[in-house]
Amino acid sequence: MGRYRWAVASRALAATAGGYALSSATAAGLGLLLARSGNSSVDAVLWATMLAFVVHAVAALWAFGCASALRAWLGIGIPAALLGGAALALRGAPA
Amino acid sequence: MRPDGKPEGLRQSMSWLHTWCGLLLGWLLYAVFFTGTLSFFVDEITDWMRPELHRSVPGPQTAELAVAAMQKIAPDAATWTINLPGERQTAVEASWRAPGAAAGRAGTQRVQLDAGTGEVLTPRETRGGNFLYRFHFELYAMPRIWGRWIVGIATMFMFVAIISGVITHKKIFAEFFTFRPRKGQRSWLDAHNATAVLALPFHIVITFSGLLLLMSMLMPWGIDAVYNGDAQKYFAESRGRAAGGGGEREARGGRPQAAEPAPLTAIAPLMQAAQARWPERGVGSIVVQRPGTPGSTIELREQGAHSVARGAGEKLLFDGATGAPRTPPEARAPSAAQMVSGTVMGIHLGRFADPAVRWLLFLSGVVGTVMAGSGLVLWVVKRLPERRKLGRTPRGHRSVEVLNIGAISGLSIATATYFFANRLLPVAIAQRADLEIRCFFVAWGLCLLHALLRPHRRAWLEQLWLAALAFAALPLLNAATGGTPLPAAMLHGQWSVAGFDLVALAFAALHGFAAWKLGKSAALAATRPAASGAGLRVPRPVAQSAEKQA
């Protein structure tokens, strides 16, 4: 029972905090990518943010649907790191 | 998510996720759905709650009377906005801004005018429908930002619950046509499914747009990254394009020092021109910039003509001194991203030209509220066999039962109490608006207490009947305490007042029906000893197997 509770807690954390990190990275990273590839700034923000909410919901489904808590974290953490990295790289760079 | 750690299918894990997402914030979501649904009629509710305005009956000269009144009340204002009566309000609501006044609501002064005489009406102090509207996304008695975060998080849970719910019920569309009444748990499940599927697009749009409406708070990172931390620039750019050349903003700078005053042209010919152009809806509001100066303009806006995609409806612009038509500044066309986000948010806000669509949204909201409520009840009903096996009621189950009653029937009673307090508290009492709201919360708290002290089924029955009675009494209360009685309101076309009374009667019928159904099943269950102990009816096979075990 103890193990089960820890697994649920771990996945819940992946879904909420991890999911929010991933969706924030999506909003920022994708927003910058769109803005730098010819879209207007307002459009880039709107598309990226709308998608970010969907991404968070999908991340929550993934966190509880995949086979193990470790996979839950990897599946959310890796794309979050990639998009977050892209955001950091693009933000400093000139348009 | 099985406790024994055995592998399971996607549907099982999604069902688990759906159950817990739904339950954890289900009570809050129910309240958000309930008050949000009522908010589609926020103006009508406010109108009903100010019976002093009911005697205002519009005539052919309403616009002239209103402009004349404004010339007396606020001759030196920078802007007048005169909202004419229509299907959503009985009186003229006029507001004005002094030159150099603070932006937004703080710098706006308001007055209510009798549409038949032009005299100022003093309605009682009340928050009206605005309290319910604000509650549905900011809650109450806490900093606004907290309330918005809590509701925002609950909305995310709702979004996850919807998607996982759809995955769980892979045959959801086939099962939509299945309803097995009077079958205990199956009936609750079917009711939950049917209400979910019936308005599924509505549920998805309303939830997603709820997130978008709170976007700059919940998910500011896109704005932050793309605008390099300058959020104000984003707001300015997105407003500039979506709204086009709005009249209010250009006038905010104030009033030029006019050498000599230039009296406003007569409004009647302009109204006739607009009436000819919009024969169906007529004029909804009149906006006058810099009244009394040579540079003044008069803008007439079509009644209720908001389109979800286009934003505000059609306008006619005139020179204020001569009455000559002017070309309004062209609005820039919104982009695809703005069309998508603007449309879903427009649906959420009920920005529609057509009252029929508003009613459809309201009914979808009612269906959504029933979906949330039936899901909460389903949690309890589904666990009855487990409880029977245990031979006792686990504390967690009992807590859910009590919270369900308090959240569902308790909220109905609290809302009805709010309307009663509006009419029964003395008009001149100090802090009247706050007292009304306090009555709402005291009634809600008492309902929760009542649910805690009474047996489960008795508590449901008593509260549902009380809610039905209270809603049925509202039209009588309205007539007895200075409001326009329902027949007269229907006769005079005061649809804000009549609509409120009619919906109150419909709510009374809804609650009465629920109480009657529950009472009938209670009577049935009492004849079957095995099923009488638990709160709600159990499916027959379960009851029979329980009998065998006993």
XYZ file of C-alpha atoms in Angstrom:
645
model
C 0.000 0.000 0.000
C 2.846 2.364 0.841
C 4.516 1.799 -2.513
C 1.216 2.374 -4.278
C 0.704 5.687 -2.533
C 4.187 6.846 -3.433
C 3.643 5.859 -7.061
C 0.375 7.809 -7.191
C 1.964 10.810 -5.480
C 4.901 10.720 -7.890
C 2.642 10.561 -10.927
C 0.396 13.286 -9.519
C 3.447 15.515 -9.123
C 4.526 14.698 -12.677
C 1.025 15.566 -13.924
C 0.696 18.860 -12.040
C 4.152 20.395 -11.567
C 5.770 18.529 -14.478
C 2.775 19.205 -16.691
C 2.857 22.893 -15.852
C 6.578 23.074 -16.570
C 6.045 21.352 -19.912
C 3.144 23.596 -20.885
C 5.057 26.731 -19.832
C 8.004 25.585 -21.935
C 5.578 24.990 -24.821
C 4.076 28.472 -24.517
C 7.497 30.125 -24.360
C 9.473 27.887 -26.741
C 6.811 27.423 -29.395
C 5.782 31.056 -29.057
C 9.303 32.213 -29.817
C 9.704 29.668 -32.635
C 6.479 30.879 -34.261
C 7.335 34.532 -33.750
C 10.777 34.055 -35.288
C 9.362 32.206 -38.294
C 7.284 35.041 -39.651
C 4.105 35.060 -37.554
C 2.975 38.218 -35.840
C 3.793 38.343 -32.147
C 0.154 38.304 -31.063
C -0.582 35.242 -33.195
C 2.529 33.444 -31.979
C 1.494 34.000 -28.364
C -2.112 32.928 -28.964
C -1.338 29.722 -30.874
C 1.426 28.696 -28.471
C -0.650 29.402 -25.357
C -3.750 27.663 -26.668
C -1.633 24.629 -27.481
C 0.070 24.866 -24.076
C -3.237 24.230 -22.267
C -3.889 21.181 -24.426
C -0.328 19.984 -23.787
C -0.865 20.218 -20.026
C -4.026 18.138 -20.237
C -2.304 15.523 -22.413
C 0.637 15.468 -19.991
C -1.758 14.698 -17.128
C -3.296 11.835 -19.131
C 0.170 10.539 -19.968
C 1.291 10.724 -16.321
C -1.444 8.335 -15.237
C -1.787 6.306 -18.410
C 1.793 5.126 -18.963
C 3.290 1.976 -17.526
C 5.472 3.345 -14.739
C 6.074 6.508 -12.733
C 9.579 6.730 -14.185
C 8.215 6.800 -17.716
C 5.709 9.426 -16.637
C 8.559 11.690 -15.570
C 10.697 10.993 -18.651
C 7.838 11.539 -21.074
C 7.132 14.935 -19.547
C 10.635 15.993 -18.532
C 12.450 15.427 -21.849
C 10.150 17.531 -24.074
C 9.994 20.162 -21.314
C 13.771 20.394 -21.266
C 13.964 20.592 -25.081
C 11.318 23.312 -25.405
C 12.628 25.175 -22.379
C 16.125 25.078 -23.857
C 14.810 26.382 -27.174
C 13.041 29.208 -25.338
C 16.182 30.217 -23.473
C 18.306 30.078 -26.622
C 15.848 32.080 -28.742
C 14.981 34.668 -26.137
C 18.473 36.086 -25.972
C 19.077 35.847 -29.728
C 18.168 38.774 -31.987
C 14.984 38.305 -34.019
C -3.864 2.761 -11.059
C -4.467 -0.492 -9.208
C -3.341 -0.794 -5.595
C -1.853 -4.226 -6.322
C 0.346 -2.768 -9.036
C -0.878 -5.164 -11.735
C -0.753 -3.825 -15.258
C -3.956 -2.383 -16.558
C -5.408 -1.054 -19.778
C -5.567 2.540 -20.869
C -9.288 2.702 -20.220
C -8.905 1.550 -16.623
C -6.221 4.088 -15.863
C -8.223 6.827 -17.565
C -11.287 5.822 -15.602
C -9.242 6.116 -12.405
C -7.972 9.535 -13.463
C -11.473 10.671 -14.440
C -12.905 9.612 -11.083
C -10.319 11.386 -8.968
C -9.992 14.514 -11.082
C -13.761 14.750 -11.005
C -14.142 14.146 -7.298
C -11.283 16.266 -5.927
C -12.523 19.525 -7.368
C -16.020 18.341 -8.282
C -17.830 20.393 -5.651
C -16.053 23.561 -6.640
C -16.658 22.810 -10.328
C -20.328 22.216 -9.618
C -20.552 25.659 -7.984
C -18.638 27.244 -10.873
C -20.953 25.605 -13.405
C -24.077 26.545 -11.457
C -23.219 30.203 -10.889
C -21.615 30.471 -14.312
C -24.780 29.175 -15.959
C -26.844 31.792 -14.153
C -24.323 34.388 -15.318
C -25.542 34.030 -18.909
C -28.432 36.098 -17.543
C -26.450 38.403 -15.282
C -28.225 41.553 -16.518
C -31.656 40.005 -16.146
C -30.895 38.873 -12.593
C -29.650 42.353 -11.667
C -32.801 43.844 -13.163
C -35.035 41.529 -11.154
C -33.110 42.362 -7.994
C -33.813 46.084 -8.436
C -37.624 46.258 -8.449
C -37.401 50.073 -8.338
C -36.531 49.845 -12.032
C -39.476 47.668 -13.015
C -41.876 50.558 -13.438
C -39.708 51.946 -16.233
C -41.542 51.231 -19.482
C -39.876 52.440 -22.689
C -41.756 54.670 -25.115
C -41.012 56.278 -28.470
C -39.235 59.204 -26.791
C -36.921 57.230 -24.527
C -33.740 58.255 -26.366
C -34.624 61.967 -26.336
C -35.551 61.843 -22.642
C -32.305 60.082 -21.796
C -30.143 62.576 -23.713
C -32.001 65.479 -22.095
C -31.446 63.941 -18.674
C -27.737 63.511 -19.338
C -27.478 67.124 -20.408
C -28.716 68.066 -16.950
C -26.775 65.459 -14.990
C -23.363 65.581 -16.645
C -23.102 68.486 -19.109
C -19.312 68.656 -18.884
C -18.531 64.945 -19.216
C -15.964 63.603 -21.670
C -18.215 60.683 -22.672
C -21.780 59.546 -22.163
C -22.785 55.950 -22.666
C -26.540 55.466 -22.709
C -27.766 51.865 -22.747
C -31.347 51.805 -23.913
C -33.852 49.320 -22.507
C -34.338 46.061 -24.349
C -35.030 42.426 -23.702
C -32.263 42.390 -21.069
C -33.047 45.519 -19.063
C -36.107 47.647 -18.303
C -34.528 51.009 -17.452
C -32.021 53.253 -19.228
C -28.561 52.717 -17.824
C -26.462 55.796 -18.406
C -22.848 56.241 -17.451
C -20.385 59.043 -17.952
C -16.743 59.817 -17.539
C -15.436 63.164 -16.382
C -12.545 64.660 -18.376
C -9.302 63.065 -17.247
C -11.109 60.476 -15.115
C -9.304 57.305 -14.080
C -9.381 54.454 -16.582
C -11.899 51.624 -16.319
C -14.696 51.296 -13.807
C -13.097 53.611 -11.246
C -13.589 56.688 -13.422
C -17.114 55.811 -14.547
C -20.217 57.167 -12.859
C -23.576 55.562 -13.384
C -27.232 56.418 -13.111
C -30.498 54.629 -13.853
C -33.194 56.526 -15.723
C -36.886 55.835 -16.120
C -37.357 55.021 -19.805
C -40.837 56.562 -19.859
C -40.107 59.858 -18.081
C -36.340 60.342 -18.050
C -36.221 60.869 -14.288
C -33.490 59.355 -12.169
C -34.414 56.126 -10.411
C -32.682 55.096 -7.203
C -32.526 51.329 -7.019
C -31.702 49.502 -3.810
C -28.099 48.698 -3.079
C -27.315 45.210 -4.383
C -24.548 43.357 -6.171
C -27.277 41.646 -8.179
C -26.263 39.046 -10.730
C -22.733 40.384 -10.603
C -22.108 38.583 -7.340
C -22.902 35.222 -8.963
C -20.917 36.176 -12.056
C -17.850 37.198 -10.063
C -18.160 34.167 -7.788
C -17.973 31.814 -10.747
C -14.398 32.779 -11.485
C -13.104 34.686 -8.441
C -14.989 33.057 -5.555
C -15.508 35.378 -2.611
C -13.879 36.783 0.519
C -10.344 36.239 -0.688
C -7.973 38.218 -2.877
C -9.238 38.070 -6.458
C -6.009 36.596 -7.694
C -6.323 33.591 -5.328
C -9.875 32.944 -6.396
C -8.867 33.077 -10.035
C -5.983 30.683 -9.475
C -8.190 28.228 -7.581
C -10.864 28.325 -10.276
C -8.170 28.125 -12.970
C -6.688 24.995 -11.431
C -10.163 23.486 -11.060
C -10.772 24.274 -14.738
C -7.617 22.375 -15.678
C -8.904 19.405 -13.654
C -12.184 19.696 -15.526
C -10.355 19.681 -18.839
C -8.446 16.540 -17.858
C -11.645 14.952 -16.533
C -13.433 15.588 -19.831
C -10.692 14.074 -21.980
C -10.126 11.076 -19.701
C -13.895 10.625 -19.492
C -14.169 10.422 -23.269
C -11.332 7.860 -23.396
C -12.930 5.831 -20.599
C -16.233 5.547 -22.385
C -15.024 4.470 -25.780
C -18.581 3.625 -26.695
C -19.688 6.999 -25.393
C -21.630 7.935 -28.491
C -23.351 4.575 -28.758
C -24.162 4.679 -25.056
C -25.656 8.091 -25.450
C -28.804 6.449 -26.710
C -28.905 4.059 -23.813
C -30.847 5.125 -20.825
C -31.879 2.568 -18.282
C -34.159 4.336 -15.851
C -34.838 3.034 -12.366
C -31.796 0.808 -12.404
C -29.820 2.408 -9.573
C -26.179 2.752 -10.449
C -26.737 2.124 -14.180
C -29.232 4.969 -14.300
C -26.831 7.384 -12.628
C -24.073 6.311 -15.004
C -26.366 6.713 -17.986
C -27.506 10.118 -16.780
C -23.917 11.210 -16.317
C -22.958 9.907 -19.774
C -25.994 11.344 -21.496
C -25.545 14.829 -20.043
C -21.821 14.660 -20.804
C -22.318 13.667 -24.442
C -25.385 15.801 -25.045
C -23.395 18.960 -24.568
C -19.857 17.625 -25.049
C -18.791 20.353 -27.490
C -20.156 22.925 -25.050
C -18.277 21.364 -22.127
C -15.013 21.321 -24.072
C -15.395 24.873 -25.380
C -16.524 26.334 -22.057
C -13.666 24.674 -20.178
C -10.985 25.514 -22.726
C -12.165 29.103 -23.072
C -12.271 29.383 -19.285
C -8.555 28.653 -19.325
C -7.989 31.126 -22.169
C -9.859 33.877 -20.338
C -7.446 33.502 -17.440
C -4.522 33.018 -19.810
C -2.421 36.034 -18.884
C -2.476 34.856 -15.280
C -2.346 31.063 -15.612
C 0.050 30.834 -18.545
C 1.894 34.152 -19.008
C 5.086 32.491 -20.279
C 4.272 32.786 -23.973
C 3.659 36.537 -23.639
C 6.686 36.869 -21.405
C 8.982 35.107 -23.863
C 7.739 36.609 -27.131
C 7.458 40.161 -25.791
C 10.592 39.877 -23.701
C 8.758 40.641 -20.474
C 6.687 43.549 -21.803
C 3.146 42.242 -21.231
C 1.590 45.699 -21.679
C 2.827 45.763 -25.256
C 1.058 42.445 -25.930
C -2.226 43.727 -24.505
C -1.980 46.940 -26.502
C -1.250 45.051 -29.739
C -3.968 42.444 -29.309
C -6.569 45.057 -28.335
C -5.611 47.363 -31.151
C -6.312 44.703 -33.717
C -9.305 42.898 -32.293
C -11.313 45.957 -31.299
C -10.476 48.231 -34.195
C -10.979 51.960 -33.802
C -13.093 52.128 -30.667
C -14.451 55.558 -29.856
C -13.862 55.474 -26.117
C -10.128 55.226 -26.207
C -9.442 58.225 -28.367
C -11.572 60.367 -26.073
C -9.788 59.368 -22.918
C -7.404 62.265 -23.245
C -10.212 64.544 -22.197
C -12.080 67.519 -23.414
C -10.511 70.183 -25.573
C -10.795 73.717 -24.318
C -13.616 74.806 -26.579
C -13.925 78.502 -27.240
C -17.687 78.358 -27.365
C -20.045 75.527 -26.631
C -21.764 73.777 -29.520
C -25.137 72.312 -28.539
C -25.864 68.712 -29.422
C -28.076 68.064 -32.429
C -31.500 66.491 -31.876
C -31.226 62.751 -31.348
C -34.611 61.784 -32.833
C -33.665 62.027 -36.547
C -30.491 60.002 -35.926
C -32.539 57.368 -34.117
C -34.927 57.216 -37.074
C -32.033 56.742 -39.485
C -30.646 53.938 -37.345
C -34.074 52.359 -36.938
C -34.447 52.292 -40.712
C -31.079 50.598 -41.043
C -31.697 48.044 -38.267
C -35.443 47.424 -38.505
C -35.307 44.240 -36.424
C -33.168 45.088 -33.430
C -33.068 48.838 -33.336
C -30.573 50.882 -31.360
C -29.025 49.346 -28.252
C -26.850 52.156 -27.018
C -25.828 55.745 -27.681
C -22.266 56.885 -27.073
C -21.613 60.618 -27.125
C -18.043 61.909 -27.118
C -17.252 65.401 -25.830
C -20.934 66.436 -25.638
C -21.567 70.127 -26.037
C -18.308 70.902 -27.836
C -17.717 71.535 -31.561
C -15.827 68.226 -31.918
C -18.570 66.059 -30.433
C -19.645 62.773 -32.034
C -22.696 60.595 -31.543
C -22.355 56.885 -32.069
C -25.365 54.586 -32.279
C -24.829 50.857 -31.739
C -27.139 48.114 -32.870
C -29.131 46.385 -30.133
C -27.500 43.195 -28.858
C -25.622 42.849 -32.120
C -22.487 41.206 -30.877
C -21.168 38.488 -33.074
C -18.826 35.926 -31.585
C -16.276 36.229 -34.329
C -16.628 39.896 -35.232
C -16.763 41.239 -31.716
C -18.934 44.312 -31.396
C -21.822 44.806 -33.797
C -22.577 47.511 -36.315
C -22.274 51.182 -35.445
C -23.364 54.464 -36.997
C -21.308 57.582 -36.367
C -22.601 61.155 -36.593
C -21.215 64.602 -36.058
C -22.552 65.701 -32.689
C -23.222 69.310 -33.605
C -24.607 68.993 -37.129
C -25.926 65.428 -37.156
C -24.093 64.723 -40.426
C -23.038 61.093 -40.846
C -19.353 60.325 -40.476
C -17.391 57.272 -41.518
C -16.293 55.295 -38.501
C -12.640 54.241 -38.426
C -12.208 50.885 -40.134
C -11.553 47.962 -37.789
C -8.629 45.815 -38.798
C -9.620 42.248 -39.601
C -8.680 39.746 -36.879
C -6.145 37.011 -37.718
C -6.916 33.280 -37.650
C -5.496 32.891 -34.144
C -7.627 35.777 -32.925
C -10.697 34.344 -34.643
C -10.228 30.995 -32.881
C -9.506 32.401 -29.429
C -12.027 35.210 -29.834
C -14.761 32.798 -30.856
C -14.321 30.352 -27.979
C -14.067 33.210 -25.498
C -17.080 34.889 -27.101
C -19.085 31.724 -26.553
C -17.993 31.627 -22.921
C -19.032 35.232 -22.390
C -22.312 34.693 -24.224
C -21.599 37.536 -26.631
C -24.403 36.796 -28.988
C -26.832 38.726 -31.023
C -29.539 36.225 -30.666
C -31.483 35.539 -27.455
C -32.161 32.034 -28.763
C -28.449 31.257 -28.716
C -28.158 32.696 -25.220
C -30.936 30.365 -24.107
C -29.178 27.449 -25.771
C -25.998 28.322 -23.870
C -27.976 28.577 -20.651
C -29.553 25.169 -21.238
C -26.132 23.695 -22.059
C -24.939 25.156 -18.781
C -27.826 23.488 -16.964
C -26.922 20.189 -18.650
C -23.285 20.709 -17.603
C -24.354 21.403 -14.042
C -26.430 18.215 -14.016
C -23.435 16.339 -15.442
C -21.168 17.561 -12.632
C -23.811 16.807 -10.014
C -24.650 13.343 -11.354
C -20.934 12.515 -11.462
C -20.603 13.355 -7.772
C -23.647 11.276 -6.870
C -22.377 8.434 -9.068
C -19.222 8.238 -6.955
C -21.344 7.443 -3.917
C -23.761 5.091 -5.673
C -20.945 3.132 -7.283
C -19.443 2.386 -3.884
C -22.623 1.066 -2.267
C -21.770 -2.602 -2.942
C -18.357 -2.106 -1.359
C -19.975 -0.454 1.624
C -22.466 -3.310 1.938
C -19.630 -5.815 1.905
C -17.874 -3.898 4.670
C -21.090 -3.686 6.665
C -20.430 -0.038 7.576
C -20.006 3.353 5.971
C -16.368 4.401 5.683
C -15.761 7.950 6.841
C -14.598 9.016 3.366
C -17.866 7.855 1.789
C -19.907 9.687 4.389
C -17.893 12.879 3.810
C -18.577 12.701 0.083
C -22.293 12.197 0.776
C -22.457 15.230 3.051
C -20.437 17.419 0.704
C -22.577 16.350 -2.242
C -25.761 17.452 -0.516
C -24.222 20.687 0.679
C -22.734 21.458 -2.725
C -25.733 20.530 -4.859
C -29.045 21.140 -3.106
C -27.372 23.467 -0.589
C -26.200 25.800 -3.341
C -29.709 25.941 -4.813
C -31.115 26.928 -1.424
C -28.341 29.480 -0.875
C -29.065 31.064 -4.261
C -32.783 31.250 -3.555
C -31.967 32.744 -0.135
C -29.876 35.430 -1.843
C -32.925 36.450 -3.896
C -35.174 36.369 -0.831
C -32.721 38.515 1.135
C -32.689 40.958 -1.766
C -36.402 41.547 -1.361
C -36.867 41.109 2.387
C -33.954 43.086 3.870
C -34.946 46.717 4.590
C -34.090 48.907 1.613
C -32.279 51.522 3.673
C -30.206 49.159 5.823
C -26.471 49.873 5.931
C -24.177 47.653 3.847
C -27.165 46.067 2.256
C -25.304 44.473 -0.641
C -22.882 42.738 1.703
C -25.730 41.532 3.894
C -27.419 39.897 0.923
C -24.228 38.024 0.152
C -23.825 37.072 3.792
C -27.312 35.545 3.726
C -26.208 33.460 0.743
C -23.215 32.023 2.582
C -25.053 31.531 5.898
C -27.759 29.548 4.085
C -25.117 27.484 2.303
C -23.352 26.748 5.596
C -26.616 25.761 7.270
C -27.368 23.351 4.418
C -24.001 21.697 4.912
C -24.679 21.419 8.629
C -28.124 19.995 7.946
C -26.600 17.408 5.606
C -24.176 16.439 8.357
C -26.855 16.015 11.009
C -29.598 14.263 9.025
C -29.577 10.788 7.505
C -28.373 10.834 3.898
C -31.642 10.276 2.075
C -33.696 12.453 4.419
C -31.210 15.300 3.959
C -31.471 15.083 0.159
C -35.259 14.975 0.246
C -35.673 17.827 2.693
C -33.243 20.125 0.899
C -34.582 19.368 -2.576
C -38.151 20.072 -1.467
C -37.079 23.252 0.286
C -35.246 24.426 -2.839
C -38.302 23.622 -4.995
C -40.575 25.578 -2.654
C -38.209 28.524 -2.451
C -37.860 28.838 -6.226
C -41.615 28.431 -6.714
C -42.186 31.263 -4.239
C -39.868 33.719 -6.021
C -42.436 35.008 -8.572
C -44.907 35.577 -5.705
C -42.222 37.337 -3.683
C -41.444 39.499 -6.692
C -45.050 40.601 -7.050
C -45.474 41.110 -3.288
C -42.382 43.277 -2.798
C -42.665 45.884 -5.497
C -41.602 44.027 -8.636
C -43.688 43.716 -11.777
C -45.891 40.607 -11.413
C -45.195 37.871 -13.962
C -48.358 38.307 -16.093
C -47.879 42.086 -16.303
C -44.191 41.713 -17.113
C -45.042 39.330 -19.952
C -47.740 41.678 -21.189
C -45.426 44.721 -21.222
C -42.554 42.785 -22.753
C -40.334 43.237 -19.686
C -38.513 40.029 -20.515
C -35.707 40.487 -18.021
C -38.223 40.324 -15.164
C -40.575 37.792 -16.721
C -37.672 35.560 -17.780
C -36.312 35.471 -14.247
C -39.687 34.457 -12.818
C -40.180 31.794 -15.492
C -36.739 30.312 -14.907
C -37.412 30.306 -11.159
C -40.556 28.259 -11.835
C -38.579 25.903 -14.075
C -35.965 25.476 -11.345
C -38.750 24.752 -8.865
C -40.055 22.046 -11.199
C -36.551 20.597 -11.669
C -35.899 20.370 -7.930
C -39.402 19.119 -7.245
C -38.968 16.428 -9.891
C -35.651 15.311 -8.370
C -37.199 15.218 -4.892
C -40.236 13.319 -6.155
C -38.080 10.723 -7.957
C -35.903 10.251 -4.903
C -38.942 10.016 -2.641
C -40.509 7.383 -4.862
C -37.380 5.260 -4.885
C -37.162 5.733 -1.131
C -40.666 4.384 -0.757
C -39.761 1.420 -2.962
C -36.586 0.751 -1.053
C -38.398 0.802 2.259
C -40.395 -2.213 1.167
C -37.166 -4.098 0.486
C -35.232 -4.440 3.738
C -31.894 -5.146 2.059
C -31.829 -1.849 0.281
C -33.236 0.405 2.951
C -30.113 0.885 5.007
C -28.041 2.665 2.418
C -28.533 6.167 1.207
C -29.555 5.603 -2.373
C -31.086 2.787 -4.286
C -28.877 -0.112 -5.288
C -29.319 -2.142 -8.426
C -31.503 -5.181 -7.874
C -28.868 -7.869 -8.517
C -26.577 -6.327 -5.942
C -29.379 -6.075 -3.445
C -30.293 -9.706 -4.056
C -26.750 -10.941 -3.644
C -26.489 -8.930 -0.468
C -29.616 -10.641 0.770
C -28.114 -14.029 -0.026
C -24.948 -13.178 1.830
C -26.932 -12.018 4.812
